[in-house]
Short mmCIF file of C-alpha atoms in Angstrom, two decimals:
data_model
loop_
_atom_site.label_atom_id
_atom_site.label_comp_id
_atom_site.label_asym_id
_atom_site.label_seq_id
_atom_site.Cartn_x
_atom_site.Cartn_y
_atom_site.Cartn_z
CA MET A 9 7.60 -70.56 -1.49
CA ARG A 10 10.95 -70.44 -3.14
CA PHE A 11 9.49 -67.72 -5.64
CA ASP A 12 8.37 -65.57 -2.65
CA ARG A 13 12.03 -65.64 -1.02
CA THR A 14 13.38 -64.83 -4.39
CA ARG A 15 11.11 -61.85 -4.75
CA ILE A 16 11.70 -60.52 -1.48
CA PHE A 17 15.51 -60.86 -2.15
CA TYR A 18 15.05 -58.86 -5.20
CA CYS A 19 13.08 -55.84 -3.68
CA ARG A 20 15.93 -55.75 -0.81
CA PHE A 21 18.58 -55.71 -3.44
CA LYS A 22 17.13 -52.70 -5.28
CA ILE A 23 16.44 -50.83 -2.10
CA GLY A 24 20.07 -51.30 -1.21
CA VAL A 25 21.17 -50.11 -4.38
CA ILE A 26 18.99 -46.89 -4.33
CA MET A 27 20.32 -46.08 -0.91
CA ASP A 28 24.08 -47.06 -1.95
CA LYS A 29 24.65 -48.70 1.18
CA PRO A 30 23.88 -52.54 2.71
CA ILE A 31 20.36 -52.87 4.00
CA LYS A 32 20.34 -52.64 7.84
CA THR A 33 17.43 -52.98 10.46
CA GLU A 34 16.09 -49.49 10.39
CA LYS A 35 15.47 -47.79 13.79
CA PRO A 36 11.96 -46.46 14.38
CA PRO A 37 11.64 -42.74 12.99
CA VAL A 38 11.98 -40.03 15.58
CA LYS A 39 8.40 -38.71 16.23
CA ARG A 40 8.35 -35.09 15.06
CA LYS A 41 7.01 -32.90 17.71
CA LYS A 42 3.71 -30.84 16.63
CA LEU A 43 3.28 -26.98 17.36
CA GLY A 44 0.61 -27.75 20.21
CA GLU A 45 3.15 -29.61 22.06
CA ILE A 46 5.89 -27.04 21.49
CA LEU A 47 3.73 -24.35 23.00
CA LEU A 48 2.84 -26.37 25.91
CA GLN A 49 6.51 -27.28 26.51
CA ALA A 50 7.18 -23.36 26.32
CA GLY A 51 4.35 -22.65 28.64
CA LEU A 52 2.35 -20.55 26.30
CA ILE A 53 -0.44 -22.61 26.69
CA ASP A 54 -2.09 -25.37 28.94
CA ILE A 55 -3.65 -28.93 28.11
CA GLN A 56 -7.25 -27.47 28.29
CA THR A 57 -6.57 -24.69 25.91
CA LEU A 58 -4.79 -27.15 23.38
CA SER A 59 -7.83 -29.43 23.73
CA ASN A 60 -10.39 -26.57 23.07
CA ALA A 61 -8.03 -25.52 20.02
CA LEU A 62 -7.90 -29.09 18.71
CA ASP A 63 -12.01 -29.18 19.02
CA VAL A 64 -12.16 -25.91 17.28
CA GLN A 65 -9.89 -27.29 14.47
CA LYS A 66 -12.34 -30.24 13.79
CA ILE A 67 -14.92 -27.74 12.67
CA GLN A 68 -12.93 -25.05 11.16
CA LYS A 69 -9.90 -26.77 9.41
CA LYS A 70 -7.44 -24.22 10.28
CA LYS A 71 -3.88 -24.49 11.23
CA ILE A 72 -3.61 -24.96 14.97
CA GLY A 73 -1.31 -21.94 15.39
CA ARG A 74 -4.07 -19.67 13.85
CA ILE A 75 -6.62 -20.91 15.79
CA LEU A 76 -4.76 -20.01 18.94
CA VAL A 77 -3.86 -16.62 17.75
CA ASP A 78 -7.80 -16.14 17.02
CA MET A 79 -8.44 -17.34 20.45
CA GLY A 80 -6.44 -14.51 21.74
CA VAL A 81 -4.51 -16.88 24.07
CA VAL A 82 -1.13 -16.46 22.22
CA ASP A 83 0.18 -14.19 19.41
CA ASP A 84 2.20 -15.02 16.31
CA VAL A 85 5.58 -13.60 17.61
CA GLU A 86 5.37 -15.81 20.61
CA ILE A 87 4.74 -18.82 18.60
CA ALA A 88 7.58 -17.95 16.48
CA ASN A 89 9.99 -17.26 19.54
CA ALA A 90 8.90 -20.66 20.89
CA LEU A 91 9.54 -22.58 17.65
CA SER A 92 12.90 -21.04 17.30
CA SER A 93 13.94 -21.81 20.82
CA GLN A 94 12.72 -25.51 20.65
CA LEU A 95 13.92 -26.10 17.30
CA LYS A 96 17.18 -24.35 17.48
CA ILE A 97 16.81 -22.31 14.29
CA PRO A 98 17.09 -18.55 13.79
CA PHE A 99 14.23 -16.22 14.54
CA VAL A 100 13.99 -13.17 12.23
CA ARG A 101 11.50 -10.09 12.16
CA LEU A 102 10.97 -9.23 8.42
CA GLY A 103 9.86 -5.80 9.05
CA LYS A 104 10.98 -3.30 6.51
CA LYS A 105 13.71 -5.40 5.24
CA GLU A 106 14.17 -5.26 1.20
CA PHE A 107 14.67 -8.55 -0.65
CA PRO A 108 16.26 -8.71 -4.27
CA ASP A 109 13.94 -9.41 -7.03
CA GLU A 110 16.27 -12.23 -7.98
CA VAL A 111 15.41 -13.91 -4.95
CA ILE A 112 11.88 -13.28 -4.62
CA SER A 113 11.41 -14.52 -8.22
CA LEU A 114 12.74 -17.87 -7.28
CA LEU A 115 9.27 -18.63 -5.85
CA THR A 116 5.93 -18.42 -7.11
CA PRO A 117 3.05 -16.65 -5.52
CA GLU A 118 0.95 -19.81 -5.29
CA ILE A 119 4.01 -21.55 -3.68
CA VAL A 120 4.43 -18.66 -1.04
CA GLU A 121 0.93 -18.39 -0.34
CA LYS A 122 0.19 -22.13 -0.01
CA HIS A 123 3.10 -22.74 2.41
CA LEU A 124 3.50 -19.09 4.09
CA VAL A 125 7.07 -18.89 3.27
CA ILE A 126 9.28 -15.91 1.91
CA PRO A 127 12.67 -16.25 -0.06
CA ILE A 128 15.06 -13.95 1.92
CA LYS A 129 18.64 -14.70 0.84
CA LYS A 130 20.35 -17.03 -2.02
CA ILE A 131 23.57 -18.82 -0.73
CA GLU A 132 26.02 -20.83 -2.50
CA LYS A 133 24.23 -23.98 -2.81
CA GLY A 134 20.88 -23.26 -1.56
CA LEU A 135 18.14 -20.99 -0.58
CA ILE A 136 17.36 -19.24 2.87
CA VAL A 137 13.66 -19.07 3.64
CA ALA A 138 11.51 -17.68 6.38
CA MET A 139 8.40 -19.51 7.37
CA ALA A 140 5.67 -19.21 9.78
CA ASN A 141 5.79 -23.02 10.47
CA PRO A 142 9.05 -24.71 10.06
CA LEU A 143 7.35 -27.97 11.29
CA ASP A 144 5.53 -28.34 8.22
CA GLN A 145 8.18 -30.93 6.52
CA TYR A 146 5.80 -31.53 3.45
CA ALA A 147 6.26 -27.51 2.56
CA ILE A 148 10.03 -27.74 2.87
CA ASP A 149 10.26 -30.90 0.68
CA ASN A 150 8.00 -29.33 -2.00
CA LEU A 151 10.35 -26.10 -1.57
CA ARG A 152 13.33 -28.28 -2.59
CA PHE A 153 11.83 -30.14 -5.38
CA PHE A 154 10.64 -26.63 -7.07
CA ILE A 155 13.78 -25.10 -6.88
CA ARG A 156 16.15 -28.04 -7.26
CA MET A 157 18.41 -26.97 -4.46
CA SER A 158 18.65 -27.04 -0.73
CA VAL A 159 16.53 -25.29 1.57
CA SER A 160 17.52 -23.48 4.90
CA VAL A 161 14.80 -22.50 7.41
CA VAL A 162 14.42 -19.62 9.69
CA VAL A 163 11.01 -18.69 11.66
CA ALA A 164 9.29 -15.31 11.47
CA PRO A 165 5.96 -14.49 12.79
CA GLN A 166 2.81 -15.12 10.48
CA ARG A 167 1.86 -11.48 10.23
CA ASP A 168 5.41 -10.56 8.97
CA ILE A 169 5.01 -13.46 6.18
CA LEU A 170 1.60 -12.27 5.25
CA GLU A 171 2.97 -8.72 4.64
CA ALA A 172 5.69 -9.56 2.71
CA ILE A 173 3.63 -12.00 0.45
CA GLU A 174 1.26 -9.00 -0.13
CA LYS A 175 4.23 -6.67 -0.79
CA TYR A 176 6.40 -9.00 -3.10
CA TYR A 177 3.73 -11.39 -4.40
CA PRO A 178 0.40 -9.60 -5.16
CA LYS A 179 -2.20 -11.28 -7.32
CA LEU A 180 -1.32 -9.44 -10.43
CA ASP A 181 -1.93 -11.80 -13.34
CA ILE A 182 -4.27 -9.78 -15.69
CA GLU A 183 -5.52 -13.08 -16.90
CA LYS A 184 -6.35 -13.90 -13.42
CA ASP A 185 -7.27 -11.30 -11.02
CA LEU A 186 -5.39 -7.83 -10.59
CA GLY A 187 -7.35 -7.35 -7.35
CA TYR A 188 -4.92 -7.78 -4.32
CA GLU A 189 -7.49 -7.32 -1.86
CA PRO A 190 -10.86 -9.43 -2.85
CA GLY A 191 -13.99 -7.21 -2.24
CA ALA A 192 -12.14 -3.96 -1.81
CA GLU A 193 -13.27 -2.54 -5.35
CA GLU A 194 -17.01 -3.20 -4.61
CA HIS A 195 -17.47 -0.64 -2.31
CA LEU A 196 -15.89 2.02 -4.64
CA GLU A 197 -17.72 3.88 -7.43
CA ILE A 198 -16.16 5.76 -10.14
CA ILE A 199 -18.19 8.89 -11.07
CA GLN A 200 -16.26 10.31 -14.20
CA ARG A 201 -14.75 8.70 -17.25
CA LYS A 202 -13.66 9.63 -20.71
CA GLU A 203 -14.41 7.79 -24.00
CA PRO A 204 -11.64 8.09 -26.65
CA ASP A 205 -12.40 8.50 -30.37
CA ASP A 206 -9.45 7.45 -32.15
CA LYS A 207 -8.76 3.81 -33.02
CA ASP A 208 -5.52 3.56 -30.83
CA GLY A 209 -7.46 5.02 -27.99
CA ARG A 210 -10.31 2.60 -28.34
CA ASP A 211 -7.69 -0.40 -28.33
CA LEU A 212 -6.14 1.17 -25.08
CA LEU A 213 -9.82 1.72 -23.57
CA ASP A 214 -10.47 -2.23 -24.22
CA LEU A 215 -7.59 -3.23 -22.32
CA ALA A 216 -8.35 -0.65 -19.74
CA GLU A 217 -11.79 -1.78 -19.40
CA LEU A 218 -11.04 -5.43 -18.74
CA PRO A 219 -12.58 -6.44 -15.40
CA PRO A 220 -9.22 -7.47 -13.51
CA VAL A 221 -7.87 -4.07 -14.60
CA VAL A 222 -10.83 -2.24 -13.22
CA ARG A 223 -10.88 -4.16 -9.91
CA PHE A 224 -7.32 -3.74 -9.57
CA VAL A 225 -7.55 0.35 -10.05
CA ASN A 226 -10.44 0.30 -7.71
CA ALA A 227 -8.91 -1.54 -5.25
CA VAL A 228 -5.51 0.48 -5.25
CA ILE A 229 -7.77 3.63 -4.55
CA ALA A 230 -9.96 2.13 -2.06
CA ASP A 231 -6.90 0.98 0.18
CA ALA A 232 -5.27 4.28 0.01
CA ILE A 233 -8.59 5.63 1.04
CA ARG A 234 -8.93 3.36 3.96
CA LEU A 235 -5.10 4.27 4.86
CA LYS A 236 -6.26 7.78 4.97
CA ALA A 237 -3.26 8.45 2.53
CA SER A 238 -2.98 11.91 1.07
CA ASP A 239 -1.43 10.64 -2.31
CA ILE A 240 -1.01 7.63 -4.24
CA HIS A 241 2.22 7.35 -6.35
CA ILE A 242 2.46 4.85 -9.14
CA GLU A 243 6.28 4.64 -10.23
CA PRO A 244 7.42 2.28 -13.23
CA GLN A 245 10.86 0.79 -12.89
CA LYS A 246 12.80 -1.72 -15.16
CA ASN A 247 11.38 -5.05 -14.30
CA LYS A 248 8.60 -3.81 -11.90
CA VAL A 249 6.05 -1.16 -10.95
CA ILE A 250 6.03 -0.05 -7.47
CA ILE A 251 3.00 1.69 -5.54
CA ARG A 252 3.54 3.97 -2.65
CA CYS A 253 1.12 5.93 -0.58
CA ARG A 254 1.87 8.99 1.59
CA VAL A 255 0.49 8.73 5.19
CA ASP A 256 0.96 11.62 7.53
CA GLY A 257 3.47 13.09 5.37
CA ILE A 258 5.60 9.69 5.40
CA MET A 259 5.79 7.89 2.00
CA ASP A 260 5.31 4.18 2.46
CA GLU A 261 5.49 1.35 -0.31
CA THR A 262 2.10 -0.61 -0.09
CA MET A 263 2.79 -3.11 -3.30
CA ARG A 264 4.78 -3.89 -6.35
CA THR A 265 3.78 -5.58 -9.56
CA ASP A 266 5.15 -6.96 -12.94
CA LYS A 267 6.05 -4.41 -15.47
CA HIS A 268 3.32 -5.62 -17.92
CA VAL A 269 0.55 -4.30 -15.49
CA HIS A 270 1.85 -0.60 -16.24
CA ALA A 271 0.20 -0.02 -19.51
CA PRO A 272 -3.44 -1.11 -18.56
CA LEU A 273 -2.98 0.46 -14.94
CA VAL A 274 -1.91 3.98 -16.35
CA SER A 275 -4.80 3.91 -19.09
CA ARG A 276 -7.38 3.00 -16.61
CA ILE A 277 -6.50 5.85 -14.21
CA LYS A 278 -6.18 8.09 -17.44
CA ILE A 279 -9.63 7.24 -18.43
CA ILE A 280 -11.44 7.86 -15.05
CA SER A 281 -9.53 11.40 -14.83
CA ASN A 282 -10.21 12.54 -18.42
CA LEU A 283 -6.99 12.40 -19.70
CA ASP A 284 -5.88 11.43 -23.41
CA ILE A 285 -4.61 7.95 -23.11
CA SER A 286 -2.85 8.09 -26.42
CA ILE A 287 -0.55 10.94 -25.03
CA ARG A 288 2.21 9.31 -23.08
CA ARG A 289 5.37 11.71 -23.63
CA LYS A 290 4.03 14.95 -22.14
CA PRO A 291 2.78 15.54 -18.66
CA GLN A 292 -0.92 15.70 -18.25
CA ASP A 293 -3.18 16.65 -15.29
CA GLY A 294 -6.83 15.73 -14.77
CA LYS A 295 -9.30 15.04 -11.97
CA ALA A 296 -11.97 12.44 -11.02
CA GLN A 297 -14.32 11.70 -8.33
CA VAL A 298 -14.98 8.51 -6.51
CA ILE A 299 -17.61 7.18 -3.81
CA TYR A 300 -16.17 4.84 -1.14
CA GLY A 301 -18.09 4.44 2.12
CA GLY A 302 -21.05 6.72 1.11
CA LYS A 303 -18.64 9.81 0.97
CA LYS A 304 -17.33 11.40 -2.28
CA PHE A 305 -13.79 11.87 -2.81
CA ASP A 306 -12.03 14.16 -5.50
CA LEU A 307 -9.08 12.80 -7.14
CA ARG A 308 -6.43 15.09 -8.71
CA VAL A 309 -4.07 13.07 -11.17
CA SER A 310 -0.91 14.08 -12.47
CA THR A 311 1.10 11.94 -15.18
CA ILE A 312 4.79 12.66 -16.09
CA PRO A 313 7.10 10.53 -18.44
CA THR A 314 10.01 8.93 -17.12
CA SER A 315 12.76 6.93 -18.52
CA GLU A 316 10.75 3.98 -17.65
CA GLY A 317 7.34 5.06 -18.42
CA GLU A 318 4.85 7.33 -17.23
CA LYS A 319 4.72 8.06 -13.40
CA VAL A 320 1.38 8.81 -11.96
CA THR A 321 0.50 10.65 -8.90
CA ILE A 322 -2.91 10.75 -7.41
CA ARG A 323 -3.88 13.15 -4.70
CA ILE A 324 -6.88 12.04 -2.76
CA LEU A 325 -9.11 15.22 -1.33
CA ASN A 326 -11.38 14.13 1.52
CA PRO A 327 -14.60 16.30 1.41
CA ALA A 328 -14.73 16.33 5.38
CA THR A 329 -11.41 18.53 4.96
CA ALA A 330 -13.53 21.47 3.85
CA GLU A 331 -15.50 21.48 7.01
CA ILE A 332 -12.86 20.85 9.41
CA ALA A 333 -12.52 23.00 12.36
CA PRO A 334 -9.22 24.39 14.09
CA LYS A 335 -9.73 22.15 17.17
CA GLU A 336 -9.80 19.19 15.04
CA LEU A 337 -6.38 19.51 13.72
CA GLY A 338 -4.25 18.02 16.42
CA PHE A 339 -2.54 21.10 18.01
CA SER A 340 -1.92 21.48 21.46
CA ASP A 341 -4.00 23.79 23.53
CA LYS A 342 -1.10 26.21 23.21
CA ASP A 343 -0.61 26.19 19.79
CA LEU A 344 -4.27 26.18 19.24
CA LYS A 345 -4.69 29.48 21.11
CA ASP A 346 -1.94 30.95 19.38
CA LEU A 347 -3.52 29.95 16.12
CA THR A 348 -6.90 31.19 17.03
CA ASP A 349 -5.37 34.50 18.28
CA ALA A 350 -3.59 34.95 15.01
CA ILE A 351 -6.56 34.61 12.71
CA SER A 352 -8.63 36.73 14.74
CA MET A 353 -6.26 39.94 14.40
CA PRO A 354 -8.06 42.41 12.15
CA GLN A 355 -4.95 42.51 9.71
CA GLY A 356 -1.57 40.71 9.15
CA ILE A 357 -0.21 37.76 7.41
CA ILE A 358 -0.15 34.16 8.28
CA LEU A 359 2.38 31.68 6.60
CA VAL A 360 1.56 28.10 6.85
CA THR A 361 4.59 25.91 5.28
CA GLY A 362 5.47 22.44 5.37
CA PRO A 363 6.25 19.13 3.43
CA THR A 364 3.69 17.79 1.05
CA GLY A 365 0.89 15.87 3.02
CA SER A 366 1.87 17.60 6.30
CA GLY A 367 -1.47 19.32 6.49
CA LYS A 368 -1.04 22.81 5.14
CA SER A 369 -4.31 22.64 3.01
CA SER A 370 -6.36 21.31 5.93
CA THR A 371 -4.96 24.02 8.24
CA LEU A 372 -5.85 26.60 5.97
CA TYR A 373 -9.41 25.66 5.42
CA ALA A 374 -10.05 25.11 9.12
CA CYS A 375 -8.96 28.70 9.73
CA LEU A 376 -11.44 30.05 6.95
CA ASN A 377 -14.17 27.73 8.15
CA LYS A 378 -13.55 29.79 11.60
CA LEU A 379 -13.61 33.02 9.81
CA ASN A 380 -16.26 32.17 7.40
CA THR A 381 -19.43 34.31 8.29
CA PRO A 382 -21.81 36.53 6.31
CA LYS A 383 -19.97 39.70 7.95
CA VAL A 384 -16.75 39.15 5.91
CA ASN A 385 -15.89 38.96 2.24
CA ILE A 386 -13.31 35.87 1.88
CA VAL A 387 -11.56 35.32 -1.36
CA THR A 388 -9.03 32.65 -2.36
CA VAL A 389 -6.77 32.14 -5.12
CA GLU A 390 -5.99 28.61 -5.71
CA ASP A 391 -3.93 26.01 -8.07
CA PRO A 392 -6.34 23.86 -8.12
CA VAL A 393 -9.22 24.93 -5.99
CA GLU A 394 -9.47 21.53 -3.71
CA PHE A 395 -12.58 21.86 -2.09
CA ASP A 396 -15.80 24.15 -2.82
CA VAL A 397 -16.72 25.86 0.59
CA ARG A 398 -19.94 27.73 0.71
CA GLY A 399 -19.62 31.61 1.29
CA ILE A 400 -16.10 31.82 0.07
CA ASN A 401 -15.25 33.25 -3.36
CA GLN A 402 -12.60 30.78 -4.66
CA VAL A 403 -10.62 31.70 -7.72
CA GLN A 404 -8.96 29.14 -10.02
CA ILE A 405 -5.23 29.91 -11.38
CA ASN A 406 -5.23 29.52 -15.22
CA PRO A 407 -1.66 30.82 -16.64
CA LYS A 408 -2.74 30.04 -20.21
CA ALA A 409 -5.53 32.96 -19.74
CA GLY A 410 -2.97 35.38 -17.86
CA VAL A 411 -4.61 34.49 -14.49
CA THR A 412 -1.33 33.78 -12.26
CA PHE A 413 -1.12 33.83 -8.63
CA ALA A 414 0.29 37.32 -8.82
CA ALA A 415 -2.29 38.59 -11.36
CA GLY A 416 -5.14 36.89 -9.41
CA LEU A 417 -4.12 38.39 -6.09
CA ARG A 418 -3.69 41.78 -7.79
CA SER A 419 -7.38 41.48 -9.19
CA ILE A 420 -8.51 40.19 -5.76
CA LEU A 421 -7.39 43.31 -3.91
CA ARG A 422 -9.59 45.35 -6.13
CA GLN A 423 -12.72 43.27 -4.96
CA ASP A 424 -12.83 44.88 -1.24
CA PRO A 425 -11.73 41.36 0.54
CA ASP A 426 -11.46 41.32 4.29
CA ILE A 427 -9.57 38.10 4.11
CA VAL A 428 -7.40 36.52 1.25
CA MET A 429 -6.10 33.13 0.99
CA VAL A 430 -3.24 32.54 -1.61
CA GLY A 431 -2.51 29.13 -2.42
CA GLU A 432 1.17 29.53 -2.93
CA ILE A 433 3.88 31.87 -2.81
CA ARG A 434 6.04 31.01 -5.83
CA ASP A 435 7.81 34.31 -6.63
CA SER A 436 8.90 37.54 -5.32
CA GLU A 437 6.13 39.44 -6.94
CA THR A 438 3.22 37.23 -5.45
CA ALA A 439 4.99 37.42 -2.03
CA SER A 440 5.43 41.52 -2.39
CA ILE A 441 1.67 41.70 -3.23
CA ALA A 442 0.60 39.56 -0.45
CA PHE A 443 2.84 41.58 2.39
CA GLN A 444 1.43 44.74 0.94
CA ALA A 445 -2.07 43.70 0.95
CA ALA A 446 -1.50 42.29 5.12
CA GLN A 447 -0.18 45.84 5.72
CA THR A 448 -3.11 47.78 4.30
CA GLY A 449 -5.66 46.16 6.19
CA HIS A 450 -6.15 42.56 5.09
CA ARG A 451 -5.79 39.11 6.70
CA SER A 452 -3.67 37.24 4.39
CA PRO A 453 -3.46 33.42 4.87
CA HIS A 454 -0.59 31.44 2.73
CA PHE A 455 1.36 28.50 2.48
CA THR A 456 4.49 27.33 0.95
CA PRO A 457 6.52 24.02 1.09
CA MET A 458 9.02 24.48 3.84
CA THR A 459 8.47 24.57 7.54
CA LEU A 460 5.56 25.52 9.80
CA HIS A 461 5.78 29.13 10.97
CA LEU A 462 2.79 30.95 12.21
CA ARG A 463 2.95 34.54 13.43
#
């Protein structure tokens, strides 16, 4: 018995030293509220709904918040607001906010995905993080241990956290998996490719043919097609690579990755678009075809060297555009009537202008589709010929062979055309010829990149 008392005293003494204070009778720990209780108190759910969600949780093993969202009884914004109110912590929407790389780099992709957390600001002695579930004390303790500094928490909707994770922490480790949306690449098939002959090219080819690289490039293209993007921009920067897509004329960042991914990414794109992967200091233009969702898409690829590496732009050409009708363009009834009346005139000129991705080509092809009948001779001069349209004679610009817009248009007018489409008016000579043709009995649609003007 004496030995037992001594051992008990020794244990109490050690605890007292560690805590740096005398041993006192501890009060029972305060019971932490659970998410379900907080949502009940906030009036967002009732007892029966919570009971049903708990039953589902036994089967699906999901977080209770996600189950309630899936059930449609509450959304993640309401959950975040309720947590903020009950726990007296700030509520934030991440939205389009940008966070510096030095803050993002404090946490790894594994940590942020596991705990649904985003670092948003570094303060003097710690880090402020946004969490979807600030009740997860284990996650907070894990973060403190990982970064060796204090952690302050704000709450954000889960959708904001997930979007930020996808943006700042894509799964981009080449040794593991470059596909940031699993399964996306399985539905995309590359039709064209190039086999380099030189040894340097072969080494680059071997790197670009790694399965993770192939999956990643396929996923980037497939995701852009799903977004109905007109262009993909791959932009190298000092320590990272940013990928942006243009949707409805607006550029939007879709993801960013580490700089070491840039070389295999660009090499893979060059291979599928028949470009020389050994040339990295000169601009190149190429094209490729992919099949996605049972449809064939043409890709126009352009590379240009920058101070941080090669920038790649991919124009996505939807084959459905070649068959579009004016009524499908989204014009109001009045504007549609004005356009239809304009293209129905026996002669004149129609200027279609606007910024990149605004639908100039779609508008012109819709007009040509409406005018395309066996009774008229339609000729186009384009750079490049974006879509092959049956029944229309399309001329590809080739400056090296002397076929410029002006020269092509001059030759076309000797072909007895009824309707002429000029892809771009780049100089005064082309403009002069186009207006002369319109005045002498030709309908002449053109486009230039400024503002929409139909007359």
